[in-house]
Tab-separated table of C-alpha atoms in Angstrom:
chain	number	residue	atom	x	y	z
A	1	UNK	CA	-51.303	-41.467	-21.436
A	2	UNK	CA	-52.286	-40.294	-18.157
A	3	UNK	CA	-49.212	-41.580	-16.368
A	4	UNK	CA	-45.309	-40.563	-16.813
A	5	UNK	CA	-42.390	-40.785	-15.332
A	6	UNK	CA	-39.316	-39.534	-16.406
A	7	UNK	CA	-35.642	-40.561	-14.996
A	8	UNK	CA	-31.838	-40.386	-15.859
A	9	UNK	CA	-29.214	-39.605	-13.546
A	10	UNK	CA	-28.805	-36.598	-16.111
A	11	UNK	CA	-32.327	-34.988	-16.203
A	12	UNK	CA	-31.737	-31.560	-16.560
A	13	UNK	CA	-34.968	-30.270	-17.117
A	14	UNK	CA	-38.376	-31.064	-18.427
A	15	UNK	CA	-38.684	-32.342	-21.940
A	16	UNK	CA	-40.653	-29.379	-23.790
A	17	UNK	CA	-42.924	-32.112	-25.078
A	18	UNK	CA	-44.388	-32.789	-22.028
A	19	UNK	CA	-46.172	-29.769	-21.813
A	20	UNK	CA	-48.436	-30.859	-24.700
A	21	UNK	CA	-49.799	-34.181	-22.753
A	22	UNK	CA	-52.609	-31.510	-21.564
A	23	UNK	CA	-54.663	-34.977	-20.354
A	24	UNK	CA	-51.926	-35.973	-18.189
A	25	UNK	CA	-52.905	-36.952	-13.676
A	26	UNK	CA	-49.385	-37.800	-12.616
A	27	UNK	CA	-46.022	-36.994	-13.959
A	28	UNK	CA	-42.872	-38.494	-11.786
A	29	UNK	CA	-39.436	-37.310	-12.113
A	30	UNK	CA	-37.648	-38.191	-8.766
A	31	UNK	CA	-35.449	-41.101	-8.739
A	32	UNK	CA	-36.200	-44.621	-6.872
A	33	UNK	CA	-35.723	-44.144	-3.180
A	34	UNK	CA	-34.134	-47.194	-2.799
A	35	UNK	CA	-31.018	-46.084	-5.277
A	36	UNK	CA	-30.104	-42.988	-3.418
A	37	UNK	CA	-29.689	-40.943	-6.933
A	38	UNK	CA	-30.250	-37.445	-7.096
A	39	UNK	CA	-30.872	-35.722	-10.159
A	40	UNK	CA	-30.177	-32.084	-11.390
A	41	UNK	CA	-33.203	-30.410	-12.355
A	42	UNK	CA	-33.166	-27.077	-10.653
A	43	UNK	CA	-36.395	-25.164	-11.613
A	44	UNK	CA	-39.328	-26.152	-13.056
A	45	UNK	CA	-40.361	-24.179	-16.017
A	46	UNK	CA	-43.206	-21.817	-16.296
A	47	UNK	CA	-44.933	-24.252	-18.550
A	48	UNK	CA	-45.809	-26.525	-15.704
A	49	UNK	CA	-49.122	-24.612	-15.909
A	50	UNK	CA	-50.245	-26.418	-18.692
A	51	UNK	CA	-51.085	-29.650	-16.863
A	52	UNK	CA	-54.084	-28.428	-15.784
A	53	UNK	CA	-55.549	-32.217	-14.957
A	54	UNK	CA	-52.185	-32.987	-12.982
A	55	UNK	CA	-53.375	-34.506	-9.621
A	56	UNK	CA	-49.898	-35.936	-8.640
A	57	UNK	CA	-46.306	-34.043	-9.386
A	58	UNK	CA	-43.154	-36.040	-7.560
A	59	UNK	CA	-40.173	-34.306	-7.787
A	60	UNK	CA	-38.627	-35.452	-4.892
A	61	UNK	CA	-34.287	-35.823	-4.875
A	62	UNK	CA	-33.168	-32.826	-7.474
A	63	UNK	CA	-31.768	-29.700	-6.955
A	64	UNK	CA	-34.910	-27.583	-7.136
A	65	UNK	CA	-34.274	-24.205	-5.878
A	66	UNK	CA	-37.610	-22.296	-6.535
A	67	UNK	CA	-40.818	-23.322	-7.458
A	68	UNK	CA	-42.587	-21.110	-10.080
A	69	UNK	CA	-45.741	-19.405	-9.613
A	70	UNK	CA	-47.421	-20.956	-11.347
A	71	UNK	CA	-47.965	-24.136	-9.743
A	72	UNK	CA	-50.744	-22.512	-8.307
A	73	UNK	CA	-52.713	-22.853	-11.436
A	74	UNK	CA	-52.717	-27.149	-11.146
A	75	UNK	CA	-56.214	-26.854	-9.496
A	76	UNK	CA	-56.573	-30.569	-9.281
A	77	UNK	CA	-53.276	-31.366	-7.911
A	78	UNK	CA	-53.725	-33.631	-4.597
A	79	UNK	CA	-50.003	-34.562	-4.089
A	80	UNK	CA	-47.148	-32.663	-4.125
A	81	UNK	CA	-43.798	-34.122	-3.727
A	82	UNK	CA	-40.719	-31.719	-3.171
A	83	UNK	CA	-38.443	-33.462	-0.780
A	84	UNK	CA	-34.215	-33.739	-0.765
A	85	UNK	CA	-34.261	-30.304	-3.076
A	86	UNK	CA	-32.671	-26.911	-2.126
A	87	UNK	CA	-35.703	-24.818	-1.679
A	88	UNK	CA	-35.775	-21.824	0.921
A	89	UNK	CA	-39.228	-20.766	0.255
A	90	UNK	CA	-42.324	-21.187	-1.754
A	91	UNK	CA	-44.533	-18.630	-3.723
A	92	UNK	CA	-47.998	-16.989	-2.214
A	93	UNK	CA	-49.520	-18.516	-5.021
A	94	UNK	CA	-49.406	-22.072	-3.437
A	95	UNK	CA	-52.199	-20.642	-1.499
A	96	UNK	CA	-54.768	-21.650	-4.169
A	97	UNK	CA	-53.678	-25.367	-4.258
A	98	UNK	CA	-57.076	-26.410	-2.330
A	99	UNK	CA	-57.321	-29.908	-3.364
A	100	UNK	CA	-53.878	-30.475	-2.138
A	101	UNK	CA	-53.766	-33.268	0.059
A	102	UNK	CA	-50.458	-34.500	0.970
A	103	UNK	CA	-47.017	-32.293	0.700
A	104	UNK	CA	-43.362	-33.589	1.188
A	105	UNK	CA	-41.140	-30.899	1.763
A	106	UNK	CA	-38.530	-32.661	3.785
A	107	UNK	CA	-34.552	-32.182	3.588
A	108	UNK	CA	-34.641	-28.619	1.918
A	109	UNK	CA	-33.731	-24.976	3.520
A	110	UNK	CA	-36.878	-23.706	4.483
A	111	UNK	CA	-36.731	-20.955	8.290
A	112	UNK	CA	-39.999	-20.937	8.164
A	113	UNK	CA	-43.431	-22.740	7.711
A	114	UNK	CA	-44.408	-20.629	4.314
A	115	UNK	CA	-47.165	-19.232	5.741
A	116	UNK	CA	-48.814	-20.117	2.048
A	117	UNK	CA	-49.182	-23.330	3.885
A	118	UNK	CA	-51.586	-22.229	5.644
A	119	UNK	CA	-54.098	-21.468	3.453
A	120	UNK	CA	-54.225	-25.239	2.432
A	121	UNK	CA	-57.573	-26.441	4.310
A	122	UNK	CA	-57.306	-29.486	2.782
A	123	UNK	CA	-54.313	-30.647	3.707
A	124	UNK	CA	-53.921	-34.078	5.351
A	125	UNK	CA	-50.344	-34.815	5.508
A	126	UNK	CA	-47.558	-32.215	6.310
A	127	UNK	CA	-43.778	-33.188	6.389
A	128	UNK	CA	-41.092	-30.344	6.767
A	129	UNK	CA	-38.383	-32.698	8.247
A	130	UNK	CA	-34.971	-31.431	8.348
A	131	UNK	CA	-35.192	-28.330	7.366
A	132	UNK	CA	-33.623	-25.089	8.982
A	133	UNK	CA	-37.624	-24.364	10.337
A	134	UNK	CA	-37.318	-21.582	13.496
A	135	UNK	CA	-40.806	-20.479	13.526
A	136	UNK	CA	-44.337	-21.728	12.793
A	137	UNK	CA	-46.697	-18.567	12.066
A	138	UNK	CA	-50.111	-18.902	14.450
A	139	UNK	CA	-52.307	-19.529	11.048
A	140	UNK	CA	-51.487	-22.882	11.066
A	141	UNK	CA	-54.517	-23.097	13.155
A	142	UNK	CA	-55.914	-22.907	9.689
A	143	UNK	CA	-55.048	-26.657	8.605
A	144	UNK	CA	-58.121	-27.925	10.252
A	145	UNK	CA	-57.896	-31.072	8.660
A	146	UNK	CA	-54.045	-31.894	8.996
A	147	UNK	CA	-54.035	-35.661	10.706
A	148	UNK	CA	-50.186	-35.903	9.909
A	149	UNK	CA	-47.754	-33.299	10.746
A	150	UNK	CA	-43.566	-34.083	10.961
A	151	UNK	CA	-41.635	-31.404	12.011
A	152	UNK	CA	-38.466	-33.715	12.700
A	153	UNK	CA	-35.105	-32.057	12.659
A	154	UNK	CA	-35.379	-28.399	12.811
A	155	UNK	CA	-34.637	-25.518	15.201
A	156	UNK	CA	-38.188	-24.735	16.951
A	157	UNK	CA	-37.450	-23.280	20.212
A	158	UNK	CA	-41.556	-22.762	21.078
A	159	UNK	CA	-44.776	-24.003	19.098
A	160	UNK	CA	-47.571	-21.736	19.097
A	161	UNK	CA	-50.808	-21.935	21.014
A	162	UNK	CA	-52.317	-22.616	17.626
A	163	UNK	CA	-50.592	-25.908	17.446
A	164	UNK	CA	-52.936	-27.432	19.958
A	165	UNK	CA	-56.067	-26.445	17.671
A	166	UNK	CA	-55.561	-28.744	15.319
A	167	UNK	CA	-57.957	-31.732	16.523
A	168	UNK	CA	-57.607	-34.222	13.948
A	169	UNK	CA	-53.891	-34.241	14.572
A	170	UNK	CA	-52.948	-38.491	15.025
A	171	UNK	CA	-49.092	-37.983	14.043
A	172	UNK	CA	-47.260	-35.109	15.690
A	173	UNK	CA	-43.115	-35.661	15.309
A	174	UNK	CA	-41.309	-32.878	16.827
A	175	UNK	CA	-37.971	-34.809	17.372
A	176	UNK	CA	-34.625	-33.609	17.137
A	177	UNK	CA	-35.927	-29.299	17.798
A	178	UNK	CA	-34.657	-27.133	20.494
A	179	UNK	CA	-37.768	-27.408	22.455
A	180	UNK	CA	-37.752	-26.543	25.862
A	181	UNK	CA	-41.775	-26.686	26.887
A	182	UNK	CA	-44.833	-27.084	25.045
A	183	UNK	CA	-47.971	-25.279	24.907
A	184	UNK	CA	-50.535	-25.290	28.237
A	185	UNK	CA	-52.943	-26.581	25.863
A	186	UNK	CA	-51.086	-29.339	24.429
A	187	UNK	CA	-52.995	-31.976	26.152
A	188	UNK	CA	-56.156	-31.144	24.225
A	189	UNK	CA	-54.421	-33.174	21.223
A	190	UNK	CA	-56.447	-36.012	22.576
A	191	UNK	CA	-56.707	-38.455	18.935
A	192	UNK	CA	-52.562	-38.709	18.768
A	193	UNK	CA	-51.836	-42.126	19.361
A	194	UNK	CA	-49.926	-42.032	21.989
A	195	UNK	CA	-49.397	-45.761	22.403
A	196	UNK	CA	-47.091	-45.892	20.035
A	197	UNK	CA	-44.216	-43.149	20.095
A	198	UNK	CA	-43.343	-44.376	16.493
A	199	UNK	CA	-46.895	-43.644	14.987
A	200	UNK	CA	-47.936	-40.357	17.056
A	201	UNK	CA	-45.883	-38.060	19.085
A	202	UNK	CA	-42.566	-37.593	19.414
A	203	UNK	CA	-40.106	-35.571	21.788
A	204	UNK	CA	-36.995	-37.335	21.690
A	205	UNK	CA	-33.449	-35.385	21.301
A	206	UNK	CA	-35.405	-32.125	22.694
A	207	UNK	CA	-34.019	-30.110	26.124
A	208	UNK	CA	-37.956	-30.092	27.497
A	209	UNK	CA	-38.463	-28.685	30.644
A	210	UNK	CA	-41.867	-28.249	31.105
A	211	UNK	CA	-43.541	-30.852	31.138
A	212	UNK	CA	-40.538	-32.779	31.794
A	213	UNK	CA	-40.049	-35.814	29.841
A	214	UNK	CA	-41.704	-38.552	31.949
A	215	UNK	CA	-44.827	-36.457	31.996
A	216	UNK	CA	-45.044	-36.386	28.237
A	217	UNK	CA	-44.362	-40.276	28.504
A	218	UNK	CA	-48.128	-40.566	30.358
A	219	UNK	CA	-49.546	-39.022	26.924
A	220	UNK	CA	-52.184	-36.213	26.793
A	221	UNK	CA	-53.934	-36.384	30.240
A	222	UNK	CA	-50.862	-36.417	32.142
A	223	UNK	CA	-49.648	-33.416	30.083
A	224	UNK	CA	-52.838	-31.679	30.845
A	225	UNK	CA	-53.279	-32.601	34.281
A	226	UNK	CA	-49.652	-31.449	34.850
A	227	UNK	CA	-50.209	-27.734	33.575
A	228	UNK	CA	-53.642	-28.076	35.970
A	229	UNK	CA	-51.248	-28.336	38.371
A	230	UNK	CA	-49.438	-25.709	38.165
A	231	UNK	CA	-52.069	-23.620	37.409
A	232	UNK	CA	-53.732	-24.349	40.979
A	233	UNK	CA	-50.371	-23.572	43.044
């Protein structure tokens, strides 16, 4: 088999013989979103490095509270699914996931974008959501391919200059942060959608000052043309 998943509101930890199914792509243990279970797995073990074909892990909904180093040996592994856990960081060796695609990190304890992160240039798809995130470290400007980035529900005060190099941004949520301005070169984000606030950018529930909010409202030219403007007084 090249598919498993494995459920019980009890799951405790991975079944040993897992570790054999050396052939396997995806192995699920999260529970259904739609029954609002969460189960009590809390690490996973060093074995996990095993599953050298694994190109899609879900663990989504336990009570992960470290992630082992040696995740970074899954070389193939394209999704990564570690949402509604208890995580506070991640190890350096995450680093060498390059053929990671999309990663869920949403509801957890993270301070910080794990600047590990950052060293994932193939990452498309980027969700910290409601986390405890303060700071994002300027090597983001290393996740040149990122199209989908949700910081929702954190406590950014600023975004970094760096923010605005990401050009194949199309979904930016910031919603629900402690932002009071954005970056002068925020208006170079020109492929976010911003005719739809539900698909592209976001601002709501933040104190912004500068642009104010009906400027951000006009999308990227009117942010840009406003810092013009008060470049030129």
């Amino acid at each position: 088999k090249k598919k498993l998943k494995i459920s019980g509101r009890e799951l405790l930890s991975v079944p040993t013989e897992v570790f054999g199914l050396e052939q396997l792509q995806v192995l699920e243990m999260s529970p259904e979103r739609e029954s609002c279970l969460r189960y009590r797995m809390e690490l996973l073990p060093q074995e996990i490095s095993r599953l050298r074909n694994l190109t899609c892990l879900y663990v989504d909904s336990n009570n992960l509270k470290k992630v082992p180093a040696e995740i970074g040996t899954l070389s193939c592994l394209e999704r990564l699914t570690l949402s509604n856990n208890s995580l506070s960081s991640l190890p350096a060796e995450m680093g060498a996931l390059q053929r990671l695609r999309s990663l869920h990190l949403a509801n957890n304890s993270l301070t910080e974008l794990p600047a590990p992160l950052c060293q994932l240039r193939s990452l498309t798809f980027l969700d910290v959501s409601d986390n405890k995130i303060e700071t994002i470290p300027t090597s983001i400007r290393n996740l040149e391919k990122l199209e989908t980035l949700l910081l929702l529900f954190n406590s950014l005060e600023s975004l970094p200059e760096d923010v605005c190099l990401l050009r194949n941004l199309h979904t930016l949520w910031l919603g629900n942060n402690h932002l009071q301005s954005l970056p002068a070169a925020f208006g170079q984000l020109v492929n976010l959608d911003w005719g739809y606030n539900y698909c592209s950018c976001n601002f709501e529930g933040n104190p912004l000052e500068s642009p104010p909010p009906e400027v951000c409202s006009r999308g990227p030219e009117g942010i840009r043309d406003y810092f013009l403007s008060l470049h030129t007084i």
